[in-house]
C-alpha cells in the first residue's frame, strides 16, 4: 500500500494519525530555467484534477472525517477560498456534505472561478460579509453539538492537516538525499492560515535540514485583539503539532521546535489586494518558467523569493502552493 515518509520514519503514528492517499506524491522539484540558484517544489501538482497545498492536508483531514463518521463538514474562508475548492472536491468524493461560510475579498477571475468550482462540486456557500461575522457563525454554530458534524478551520489548517506538511518536509529531505536537488539555504512559502509553514517548520527539524524558512505573510495579522497570522500564531500551531508527536513517538519525547519570524514586508494593503511586486513576480514566473501564480498568496511569496534569489550565494527554493491544473477542464467535468 502507498505510504508516506512520515509513517516510514515514525511507524507509531499510523495508529494515531488518520490518513488516506489522496495526493500524487512526491511532487517534483526542479531548477528554475535561467537561474543559477533558483529551485521550485511543485505542490501546484499535488493532484491530477486540482493541485495546491490543501490536498496534502486533506489526506489527513478527510481520513479523520471518515474515522469519525462525519456526514456534514463546515469551513470558512474568503469568497475565493482555494481551501474551499479543495475541500469541496475531496468531501464530494468522500460523500460528506460541505458548507463554506465566506467573507469579502477583492474580486478577481480566480475568485469567480473558485466560487463556480465550489458550487459545481456541491458545496453550499453562505456569504457572511465581514471576517468577524464569518468567524462568529463558524464558532457559535448550533451543529457543533452534533456528533456527525466536523468543523474545519480555514485553509484546512487543523491539527491533523498540519501533519501533511510535516510529511512534505520529510519528502523534500528524501529528494535531497536522492540527489534531486541540493539542500536549500532558504525556502520561501506564503502564509495565510499558518498550517503549511507550521508543518514545514516541524518537518524540517525532524529531517535535520538547516534551510532557513521564510514564511511570507499574506493575511491580516490580527482579527480584533486575536493574533491570526503572526509568528506567535504559527508557534502555537507548531506547539500543538510537537505536543502530538511527543505524545505518540517515544523518540520525540523531548521535541521542541521554534518558529522563525514571519516576513511582513510583502503584504501590501491587505489580504487579496495585489501588490506591484507580486504582479511583477507573477509575470516573471509566467514568462520565464511557464508557471501560473495568483496575486493573493503565491505572487507575494514569489516577490520575496526573487529578492532572496537576487542576493543568494546558494540554493533558494520556492514552495509553490497554488494549483496549476486547468480549472476549465475541472469545471466542465463537475458540470457534466
Ligand atoms: C494558494 C495558497 N497558497 C498558500 C496558502 C497559505 O497556506 P496556509 O493557509 O497553510 O498558511 C493558501 C491558503 O491559505 C493558498 O490557497
Short mmCIF file of N, CA and C in Angstrom, two decimals, residues 88-256:
data_model
loop_
_atom_site.label_atom_id
_atom_site.label_comp_id
_atom_site.label_asym_id
_atom_site.label_seq_id
_atom_site.Cartn_x
_atom_site.Cartn_y
_atom_site.Cartn_z
N UNK A 88 -14.16 21.03 -1.04
CA UNK A 88 -15.41 20.65 -1.72
C UNK A 88 -15.19 19.41 -2.59
N UNK A 89 -14.07 19.39 -3.31
CA UNK A 89 -13.80 18.24 -4.19
C UNK A 89 -13.59 16.96 -3.39
N UNK A 90 -12.81 17.08 -2.31
CA UNK A 90 -12.49 15.87 -1.54
C UNK A 90 -13.69 15.41 -0.70
N UNK A 91 -14.50 16.36 -0.23
CA UNK A 91 -15.70 15.98 0.52
C UNK A 91 -16.70 15.30 -0.41
N UNK A 92 -16.82 15.82 -1.63
CA UNK A 92 -17.74 15.20 -2.60
C UNK A 92 -17.34 13.73 -2.82
N UNK A 93 -16.04 13.55 -3.02
CA UNK A 93 -15.52 12.19 -3.24
C UNK A 93 -15.78 11.28 -2.02
N UNK A 94 -15.74 11.87 -0.82
CA UNK A 94 -15.91 11.08 0.41
C UNK A 94 -17.37 10.99 0.84
N UNK A 95 -18.28 11.63 0.10
CA UNK A 95 -19.70 11.57 0.46
C UNK A 95 -20.05 12.40 1.69
N UNK A 96 -19.29 13.48 1.92
CA UNK A 96 -19.55 14.37 3.07
C UNK A 96 -20.08 15.70 2.54
N UNK A 97 -21.23 16.16 3.06
CA UNK A 97 -21.77 17.47 2.64
C UNK A 97 -20.87 18.57 3.19
N UNK A 98 -20.71 19.67 2.44
CA UNK A 98 -19.82 20.75 2.90
C UNK A 98 -20.54 22.09 2.81
N UNK A 99 -20.49 22.86 3.89
CA UNK A 99 -20.95 24.26 3.88
C UNK A 99 -19.74 25.15 4.08
N UNK A 100 -19.62 26.19 3.23
CA UNK A 100 -18.49 27.12 3.33
C UNK A 100 -19.03 28.51 3.65
N UNK A 101 -18.66 29.07 4.80
CA UNK A 101 -19.01 30.45 5.15
C UNK A 101 -17.91 31.36 4.60
N UNK A 102 -18.32 32.43 3.91
CA UNK A 102 -17.30 33.26 3.26
C UNK A 102 -17.34 34.71 3.71
N UNK A 103 -16.16 35.34 3.62
CA UNK A 103 -16.04 36.78 3.90
C UNK A 103 -15.46 37.46 2.67
N UNK A 104 -15.69 38.80 2.59
CA UNK A 104 -15.31 39.57 1.41
C UNK A 104 -13.81 39.53 1.14
N UNK A 105 -13.46 39.46 -0.15
CA UNK A 105 -12.09 39.73 -0.59
C UNK A 105 -12.22 40.44 -1.94
N UNK A 106 -11.20 41.17 -2.37
CA UNK A 106 -11.29 41.84 -3.66
C UNK A 106 -11.62 40.83 -4.77
N UNK A 107 -12.53 41.22 -5.66
CA UNK A 107 -12.97 40.29 -6.71
C UNK A 107 -11.85 40.09 -7.74
N UNK A 108 -11.84 38.93 -8.38
CA UNK A 108 -10.85 38.63 -9.42
C UNK A 108 -11.36 37.42 -10.19
N UNK A 109 -10.78 37.13 -11.35
CA UNK A 109 -11.19 35.92 -12.09
C UNK A 109 -11.00 34.65 -11.26
N UNK A 110 -9.92 34.60 -10.45
CA UNK A 110 -9.70 33.40 -9.61
C UNK A 110 -10.83 33.25 -8.59
N UNK A 111 -11.27 34.38 -8.01
CA UNK A 111 -12.36 34.34 -7.03
C UNK A 111 -13.63 33.80 -7.69
N UNK A 112 -13.97 34.33 -8.87
CA UNK A 112 -15.18 33.90 -9.58
C UNK A 112 -15.09 32.42 -9.93
N UNK A 113 -13.95 32.02 -10.41
CA UNK A 113 -13.77 30.62 -10.81
C UNK A 113 -13.90 29.69 -9.60
N UNK A 114 -13.31 30.08 -8.47
CA UNK A 114 -13.38 29.23 -7.29
C UNK A 114 -14.81 29.10 -6.76
N UNK A 115 -15.57 30.20 -6.85
CA UNK A 115 -16.99 30.12 -6.44
C UNK A 115 -17.73 29.11 -7.32
N UNK A 116 -17.47 29.21 -8.63
CA UNK A 116 -18.15 28.28 -9.56
C UNK A 116 -17.74 26.83 -9.27
N UNK A 117 -16.47 26.62 -8.98
CA UNK A 117 -15.99 25.26 -8.71
C UNK A 117 -16.61 24.69 -7.43
N UNK A 118 -16.66 25.51 -6.38
CA UNK A 118 -17.24 25.01 -5.12
C UNK A 118 -18.71 24.63 -5.32
N UNK A 119 -19.45 25.51 -6.02
CA UNK A 119 -20.88 25.21 -6.26
C UNK A 119 -21.02 23.94 -7.10
N UNK A 120 -20.19 23.86 -8.16
CA UNK A 120 -20.31 22.70 -9.05
C UNK A 120 -19.95 21.40 -8.32
N UNK A 121 -19.10 21.51 -7.30
CA UNK A 121 -18.74 20.31 -6.52
C UNK A 121 -19.78 20.01 -5.44
N UNK A 122 -20.83 20.83 -5.39
CA UNK A 122 -21.94 20.53 -4.47
C UNK A 122 -21.83 21.21 -3.12
N UNK A 123 -20.85 22.10 -2.92
CA UNK A 123 -20.75 22.78 -1.62
C UNK A 123 -21.83 23.85 -1.52
N UNK A 124 -22.30 24.07 -0.30
CA UNK A 124 -23.25 25.16 -0.06
C UNK A 124 -22.43 26.37 0.38
N UNK A 125 -22.58 27.50 -0.32
CA UNK A 125 -21.83 28.71 0.03
C UNK A 125 -22.75 29.68 0.75
N UNK A 126 -22.32 30.19 1.89
CA UNK A 126 -23.11 31.17 2.63
C UNK A 126 -22.22 32.38 2.86
N UNK A 127 -22.56 33.51 2.21
CA UNK A 127 -21.69 34.69 2.33
C UNK A 127 -22.06 35.49 3.57
N UNK A 128 -21.09 35.72 4.45
CA UNK A 128 -21.36 36.44 5.70
C UNK A 128 -20.86 37.88 5.66
N UNK A 129 -20.05 38.25 4.68
CA UNK A 129 -19.58 39.64 4.58
C UNK A 129 -18.27 39.85 5.30
N UNK A 130 -18.35 40.22 6.59
CA UNK A 130 -17.09 40.51 7.29
C UNK A 130 -16.45 39.22 7.83
N UNK A 131 -15.16 39.32 8.07
CA UNK A 131 -14.45 38.18 8.67
C UNK A 131 -15.01 37.89 10.06
N UNK A 132 -15.31 38.96 10.81
CA UNK A 132 -15.80 38.77 12.18
C UNK A 132 -17.12 37.99 12.18
N UNK A 133 -18.05 38.40 11.33
CA UNK A 133 -19.34 37.73 11.28
C UNK A 133 -19.17 36.27 10.83
N UNK A 134 -18.24 36.04 9.91
CA UNK A 134 -17.99 34.68 9.42
C UNK A 134 -17.45 33.80 10.54
N UNK A 135 -16.49 34.33 11.26
CA UNK A 135 -15.85 33.56 12.32
C UNK A 135 -16.85 33.27 13.46
N UNK A 136 -17.70 34.26 13.77
CA UNK A 136 -18.70 34.04 14.83
C UNK A 136 -19.68 32.95 14.41
N UNK A 137 -20.10 32.99 13.15
CA UNK A 137 -21.03 31.95 12.66
C UNK A 137 -20.38 30.57 12.79
N UNK A 138 -19.12 30.50 12.45
CA UNK A 138 -18.40 29.22 12.48
C UNK A 138 -18.25 28.71 13.92
N UNK A 139 -17.82 29.59 14.81
CA UNK A 139 -17.53 29.13 16.18
C UNK A 139 -18.78 28.93 17.03
N UNK A 140 -19.87 29.65 16.71
CA UNK A 140 -21.08 29.54 17.54
C UNK A 140 -22.15 28.68 16.85
N UNK A 141 -21.74 27.88 15.90
CA UNK A 141 -22.71 27.14 15.08
C UNK A 141 -23.46 26.10 15.92
N UNK A 142 -24.80 26.01 15.78
CA UNK A 142 -25.55 25.02 16.57
C UNK A 142 -25.15 23.58 16.24
N UNK A 143 -24.68 23.33 15.02
CA UNK A 143 -24.31 21.95 14.66
C UNK A 143 -23.08 21.47 15.42
N UNK A 144 -22.41 22.36 16.14
CA UNK A 144 -21.27 21.91 16.96
C UNK A 144 -21.69 20.87 17.99
N UNK A 145 -23.00 20.81 18.29
CA UNK A 145 -23.49 19.82 19.25
C UNK A 145 -23.71 18.46 18.59
N UNK A 146 -23.61 18.42 17.25
CA UNK A 146 -23.87 17.15 16.56
C UNK A 146 -22.61 16.33 16.42
N UNK A 147 -22.72 15.01 16.64
CA UNK A 147 -21.54 14.14 16.54
C UNK A 147 -21.10 13.91 15.10
N UNK A 148 -22.04 14.07 14.15
CA UNK A 148 -21.68 13.79 12.75
C UNK A 148 -21.27 15.05 12.00
N UNK A 149 -20.99 16.13 12.75
CA UNK A 149 -20.55 17.37 12.10
C UNK A 149 -19.05 17.58 12.36
N UNK A 150 -18.37 18.22 11.40
CA UNK A 150 -16.91 18.44 11.52
C UNK A 150 -16.65 19.90 11.20
N UNK A 151 -15.94 20.57 12.07
CA UNK A 151 -15.64 21.99 11.86
C UNK A 151 -14.16 22.13 11.48
N UNK A 152 -13.97 22.50 10.23
CA UNK A 152 -12.63 22.54 9.64
C UNK A 152 -12.14 23.99 9.58
N UNK A 153 -11.08 24.27 10.29
CA UNK A 153 -10.54 25.64 10.32
C UNK A 153 -10.15 26.09 8.90
N UNK A 154 -10.15 27.40 8.70
CA UNK A 154 -9.80 27.99 7.39
C UNK A 154 -8.48 27.41 6.87
N UNK A 155 -8.40 27.26 5.56
CA UNK A 155 -7.16 26.79 4.95
C UNK A 155 -6.88 25.32 5.23
N UNK A 156 -7.87 24.58 5.75
CA UNK A 156 -7.71 23.17 6.14
C UNK A 156 -6.57 23.02 7.15
N UNK A 157 -6.31 24.10 7.92
CA UNK A 157 -5.19 24.09 8.87
C UNK A 157 -5.68 23.68 10.26
N UNK A 158 -5.94 22.42 10.44
CA UNK A 158 -6.25 21.95 11.80
C UNK A 158 -5.13 21.00 12.24
N UNK A 159 -5.18 20.52 13.48
CA UNK A 159 -4.03 19.74 13.96
C UNK A 159 -3.66 18.55 13.07
N UNK A 160 -4.62 17.85 12.51
CA UNK A 160 -4.21 16.72 11.65
C UNK A 160 -3.75 17.22 10.28
N UNK A 161 -4.37 18.29 9.77
CA UNK A 161 -3.97 18.83 8.46
C UNK A 161 -2.50 19.24 8.43
N UNK A 162 -2.03 19.80 9.54
CA UNK A 162 -0.63 20.25 9.61
C UNK A 162 0.34 19.08 9.36
N UNK A 163 -0.08 17.87 9.74
CA UNK A 163 0.80 16.71 9.53
C UNK A 163 1.14 16.53 8.05
N UNK A 164 0.24 17.00 7.17
CA UNK A 164 0.52 16.91 5.73
C UNK A 164 1.78 17.65 5.36
N UNK A 165 2.07 18.74 6.06
CA UNK A 165 3.29 19.49 5.74
C UNK A 165 4.51 19.06 6.57
N UNK A 166 4.27 18.38 7.70
CA UNK A 166 5.40 17.71 8.35
C UNK A 166 5.91 16.65 7.37
N UNK A 167 4.96 15.91 6.83
CA UNK A 167 5.31 14.88 5.85
C UNK A 167 6.01 15.48 4.62
N UNK A 168 5.54 16.65 4.18
CA UNK A 168 6.11 17.27 2.98
C UNK A 168 7.59 17.60 3.18
N UNK A 169 7.96 18.05 4.38
CA UNK A 169 9.37 18.36 4.65
C UNK A 169 10.21 17.08 4.62
N UNK A 170 9.65 15.99 5.15
CA UNK A 170 10.39 14.73 5.12
C UNK A 170 10.53 14.24 3.67
N UNK A 171 9.52 14.51 2.87
CA UNK A 171 9.58 14.16 1.44
C UNK A 171 10.70 14.95 0.74
N UNK A 172 10.80 16.24 1.06
CA UNK A 172 11.86 17.06 0.47
C UNK A 172 13.23 16.51 0.87
N UNK A 173 13.35 16.10 2.14
CA UNK A 173 14.63 15.56 2.61
C UNK A 173 15.01 14.31 1.82
N UNK A 174 14.02 13.49 1.50
CA UNK A 174 14.31 12.27 0.69
C UNK A 174 14.80 12.67 -0.70
N UNK A 175 14.21 13.73 -1.26
CA UNK A 175 14.63 14.16 -2.60
C UNK A 175 16.05 14.73 -2.57
N UNK A 176 16.38 15.40 -1.47
CA UNK A 176 17.75 15.91 -1.31
C UNK A 176 18.72 14.73 -1.19
N UNK A 177 18.34 13.76 -0.36
CA UNK A 177 19.20 12.59 -0.15
C UNK A 177 19.40 11.82 -1.46
N UNK A 178 18.36 11.84 -2.32
CA UNK A 178 18.46 11.12 -3.60
C UNK A 178 19.20 11.93 -4.66
N UNK A 179 19.63 13.14 -4.30
CA UNK A 179 20.41 13.95 -5.24
C UNK A 179 19.56 14.71 -6.26
N UNK A 180 18.24 14.81 -6.00
CA UNK A 180 17.38 15.53 -6.96
C UNK A 180 17.54 17.04 -6.88
N UNK A 181 17.97 17.51 -5.72
CA UNK A 181 18.27 18.95 -5.55
C UNK A 181 19.25 19.09 -4.39
N UNK A 182 19.99 20.20 -4.35
CA UNK A 182 20.87 20.43 -3.20
C UNK A 182 20.04 20.89 -2.00
N UNK A 183 20.58 20.74 -0.79
CA UNK A 183 19.86 21.26 0.38
C UNK A 183 19.73 22.78 0.23
N UNK A 184 18.49 23.30 0.25
CA UNK A 184 18.36 24.75 0.06
C UNK A 184 18.93 25.53 1.24
N UNK A 185 19.54 26.67 0.96
CA UNK A 185 19.91 27.60 2.03
C UNK A 185 18.64 28.24 2.58
N UNK A 186 17.71 28.52 1.66
CA UNK A 186 16.48 29.25 2.01
C UNK A 186 15.29 28.58 1.34
N UNK A 187 14.16 28.51 2.07
CA UNK A 187 12.91 28.03 1.48
C UNK A 187 11.86 29.12 1.71
N UNK A 188 11.15 29.51 0.64
CA UNK A 188 10.17 30.60 0.74
C UNK A 188 8.77 30.05 0.48
N UNK A 189 7.82 30.41 1.37
CA UNK A 189 6.46 29.88 1.26
C UNK A 189 5.47 30.95 1.74
N UNK A 190 4.27 31.05 1.11
CA UNK A 190 3.28 32.02 1.61
C UNK A 190 2.58 31.51 2.87
N UNK A 191 2.10 32.44 3.68
CA UNK A 191 1.46 32.09 4.95
C UNK A 191 0.10 32.77 5.06
N UNK A 192 -0.96 31.97 5.21
CA UNK A 192 -2.31 32.52 5.40
C UNK A 192 -2.91 32.01 6.70
N UNK A 193 -3.29 30.72 6.71
CA UNK A 193 -3.86 30.14 7.93
C UNK A 193 -2.79 29.39 8.74
N UNK A 194 -1.55 29.46 8.32
CA UNK A 194 -0.36 29.04 9.08
C UNK A 194 0.01 27.55 9.03
N UNK A 195 -0.90 26.71 8.54
CA UNK A 195 -0.66 25.27 8.62
C UNK A 195 0.52 24.80 7.78
N UNK A 196 0.67 25.37 6.60
CA UNK A 196 1.76 24.94 5.73
C UNK A 196 3.11 25.25 6.39
N UNK A 197 3.25 26.49 6.85
CA UNK A 197 4.52 26.89 7.47
C UNK A 197 4.76 26.13 8.77
N UNK A 198 3.72 25.96 9.59
CA UNK A 198 3.91 25.24 10.86
C UNK A 198 4.38 23.81 10.59
N UNK A 199 3.75 23.14 9.63
CA UNK A 199 4.15 21.77 9.32
C UNK A 199 5.57 21.70 8.80
N UNK A 200 5.92 22.62 7.90
CA UNK A 200 7.29 22.62 7.36
C UNK A 200 8.31 22.90 8.45
N UNK A 201 7.96 23.80 9.37
CA UNK A 201 8.89 24.15 10.46
C UNK A 201 9.23 22.92 11.28
N UNK A 202 8.20 22.15 11.63
CA UNK A 202 8.43 20.93 12.42
C UNK A 202 9.16 19.89 11.57
N UNK A 203 8.69 19.72 10.34
CA UNK A 203 9.24 18.66 9.48
C UNK A 203 10.70 18.88 9.13
N UNK A 204 11.08 20.12 8.88
CA UNK A 204 12.49 20.38 8.53
C UNK A 204 13.40 20.02 9.69
N UNK A 205 12.94 20.35 10.91
CA UNK A 205 13.77 19.99 12.07
C UNK A 205 13.87 18.47 12.22
N UNK A 206 12.73 17.78 12.05
CA UNK A 206 12.77 16.31 12.17
C UNK A 206 13.69 15.71 11.11
N UNK A 207 13.72 16.36 9.93
CA UNK A 207 14.55 15.84 8.84
C UNK A 207 16.01 16.23 8.98
N UNK A 208 16.31 17.11 9.93
CA UNK A 208 17.69 17.55 10.12
C UNK A 208 18.16 18.51 9.05
N UNK A 209 17.21 19.17 8.38
CA UNK A 209 17.61 20.15 7.35
C UNK A 209 17.82 21.51 8.00
N UNK A 210 18.82 22.23 7.48
CA UNK A 210 19.19 23.50 8.11
C UNK A 210 18.65 24.70 7.34
N UNK A 211 17.86 24.47 6.31
CA UNK A 211 17.36 25.56 5.46
C UNK A 211 16.66 26.62 6.31
N UNK A 212 16.90 27.89 5.96
CA UNK A 212 16.17 28.99 6.63
C UNK A 212 14.81 29.09 5.97
N UNK A 213 13.75 29.02 6.80
CA UNK A 213 12.39 29.01 6.29
C UNK A 213 11.83 30.43 6.34
N UNK A 214 11.47 30.96 5.18
CA UNK A 214 10.91 32.32 5.12
C UNK A 214 9.42 32.22 4.84
N UNK A 215 8.60 32.48 5.86
CA UNK A 215 7.15 32.49 5.70
C UNK A 215 6.72 33.91 5.38
N UNK A 216 6.09 34.08 4.21
CA UNK A 216 5.70 35.41 3.75
C UNK A 216 4.22 35.63 4.11
N UNK A 217 4.00 36.55 5.02
CA UNK A 217 2.62 36.77 5.49
C UNK A 217 1.79 37.46 4.42
N UNK A 218 0.63 36.84 4.09
CA UNK A 218 -0.25 37.44 3.09
C UNK A 218 -1.63 37.74 3.67
N UNK A 219 -1.88 37.36 4.92
CA UNK A 219 -3.19 37.59 5.55
C UNK A 219 -3.02 38.63 6.67
N UNK A 220 -4.16 39.22 7.08
CA UNK A 220 -4.13 40.20 8.17
C UNK A 220 -3.53 39.55 9.42
N UNK A 221 -2.73 40.30 10.14
CA UNK A 221 -2.04 39.70 11.30
C UNK A 221 -3.00 39.44 12.46
N UNK A 222 -4.05 40.30 12.58
CA UNK A 222 -4.95 40.17 13.74
C UNK A 222 -6.40 40.27 13.31
N UNK A 223 -7.26 39.61 14.06
CA UNK A 223 -8.70 39.82 13.95
C UNK A 223 -9.10 40.45 15.28
N UNK A 224 -9.33 41.78 15.27
CA UNK A 224 -9.52 42.47 16.55
C UNK A 224 -8.31 42.21 17.42
N UNK A 225 -8.52 41.75 18.64
CA UNK A 225 -7.37 41.52 19.53
C UNK A 225 -6.69 40.17 19.31
N UNK A 226 -7.26 39.34 18.44
CA UNK A 226 -6.75 37.96 18.31
C UNK A 226 -5.70 37.89 17.21
N UNK A 227 -4.51 37.35 17.57
CA UNK A 227 -3.44 37.17 16.58
C UNK A 227 -3.81 36.01 15.67
N UNK A 228 -3.92 36.27 14.36
CA UNK A 228 -4.31 35.20 13.44
C UNK A 228 -3.17 34.78 12.51
N UNK A 229 -2.38 35.76 12.06
CA UNK A 229 -1.26 35.41 11.17
C UNK A 229 -0.03 36.16 11.66
N UNK A 230 0.54 35.61 12.71
CA UNK A 230 1.73 36.20 13.34
C UNK A 230 2.70 35.07 13.67
N UNK A 231 3.92 35.45 14.00
CA UNK A 231 4.89 34.43 14.41
C UNK A 231 4.35 33.65 15.60
N UNK A 232 3.68 34.34 16.53
CA UNK A 232 3.12 33.68 17.71
C UNK A 232 2.04 32.68 17.33
N UNK A 233 1.20 33.04 16.35
CA UNK A 233 0.13 32.12 15.93
C UNK A 233 0.73 30.88 15.25
N UNK A 234 1.79 31.08 14.48
CA UNK A 234 2.48 29.93 13.86
C UNK A 234 3.08 29.06 14.97
N UNK A 235 3.69 29.72 15.96
CA UNK A 235 4.32 28.97 17.05
C UNK A 235 3.28 28.11 17.78
N UNK A 236 2.06 28.66 17.95
CA UNK A 236 1.01 27.87 18.62
C UNK A 236 0.70 26.60 17.84
N UNK A 237 0.62 26.74 16.51
CA UNK A 237 0.33 25.56 15.69
C UNK A 237 1.50 24.57 15.72
N UNK A 238 2.71 25.10 15.75
CA UNK A 238 3.90 24.26 15.89
C UNK A 238 3.83 23.51 17.23
N UNK A 239 3.46 24.22 18.29
CA UNK A 239 3.42 23.61 19.63
C UNK A 239 2.38 22.48 19.70
N UNK A 240 1.21 22.73 19.05
CA UNK A 240 0.17 21.70 19.01
C UNK A 240 0.70 20.44 18.33
N UNK A 241 1.43 20.65 17.25
CA UNK A 241 1.93 19.52 16.46
C UNK A 241 3.03 18.79 17.23
N UNK A 242 3.93 19.54 17.85
CA UNK A 242 5.01 18.87 18.59
C UNK A 242 4.45 18.14 19.81
N UNK A 243 3.41 18.69 20.42
CA UNK A 243 2.79 18.01 21.58
C UNK A 243 2.23 16.66 21.13
N UNK A 244 1.59 16.65 19.97
CA UNK A 244 1.03 15.41 19.42
C UNK A 244 2.16 14.40 19.17
N UNK A 245 3.25 14.87 18.57
CA UNK A 245 4.36 13.97 18.25
C UNK A 245 5.05 13.46 19.52
N UNK A 246 5.23 14.34 20.50
CA UNK A 246 5.85 13.92 21.77
C UNK A 246 5.02 12.84 22.44
N UNK A 247 3.68 13.00 22.33
CA UNK A 247 2.77 12.06 22.99
C UNK A 247 2.84 10.66 22.36
N UNK A 248 3.01 10.61 21.04
CA UNK A 248 2.87 9.31 20.37
C UNK A 248 4.16 8.68 19.90
N UNK A 249 5.25 9.43 19.88
CA UNK A 249 6.52 8.87 19.39
C UNK A 249 7.56 8.96 20.51
N UNK A 250 7.89 7.84 21.13
CA UNK A 250 8.82 7.88 22.26
C UNK A 250 10.14 8.59 21.91
N UNK A 251 10.65 8.40 20.71
CA UNK A 251 11.94 9.02 20.34
C UNK A 251 11.84 10.54 20.29
N UNK A 252 10.61 11.07 20.25
CA UNK A 252 10.44 12.53 20.15
C UNK A 252 9.97 13.14 21.47
N UNK A 253 10.19 12.41 22.54
CA UNK A 253 9.73 12.82 23.87
C UNK A 253 10.17 14.24 24.24
N UNK A 254 11.34 14.64 23.76
CA UNK A 254 11.88 15.96 24.15
C UNK A 254 11.81 16.98 23.01
N UNK A 255 11.02 16.71 22.00
CA UNK A 255 10.98 17.59 20.83
C UNK A 255 10.50 19.00 21.18
N UNK A 256 11.29 19.98 20.79
CA UNK A 256 10.92 21.39 20.93
C UNK A 256 11.28 22.05 19.60
#
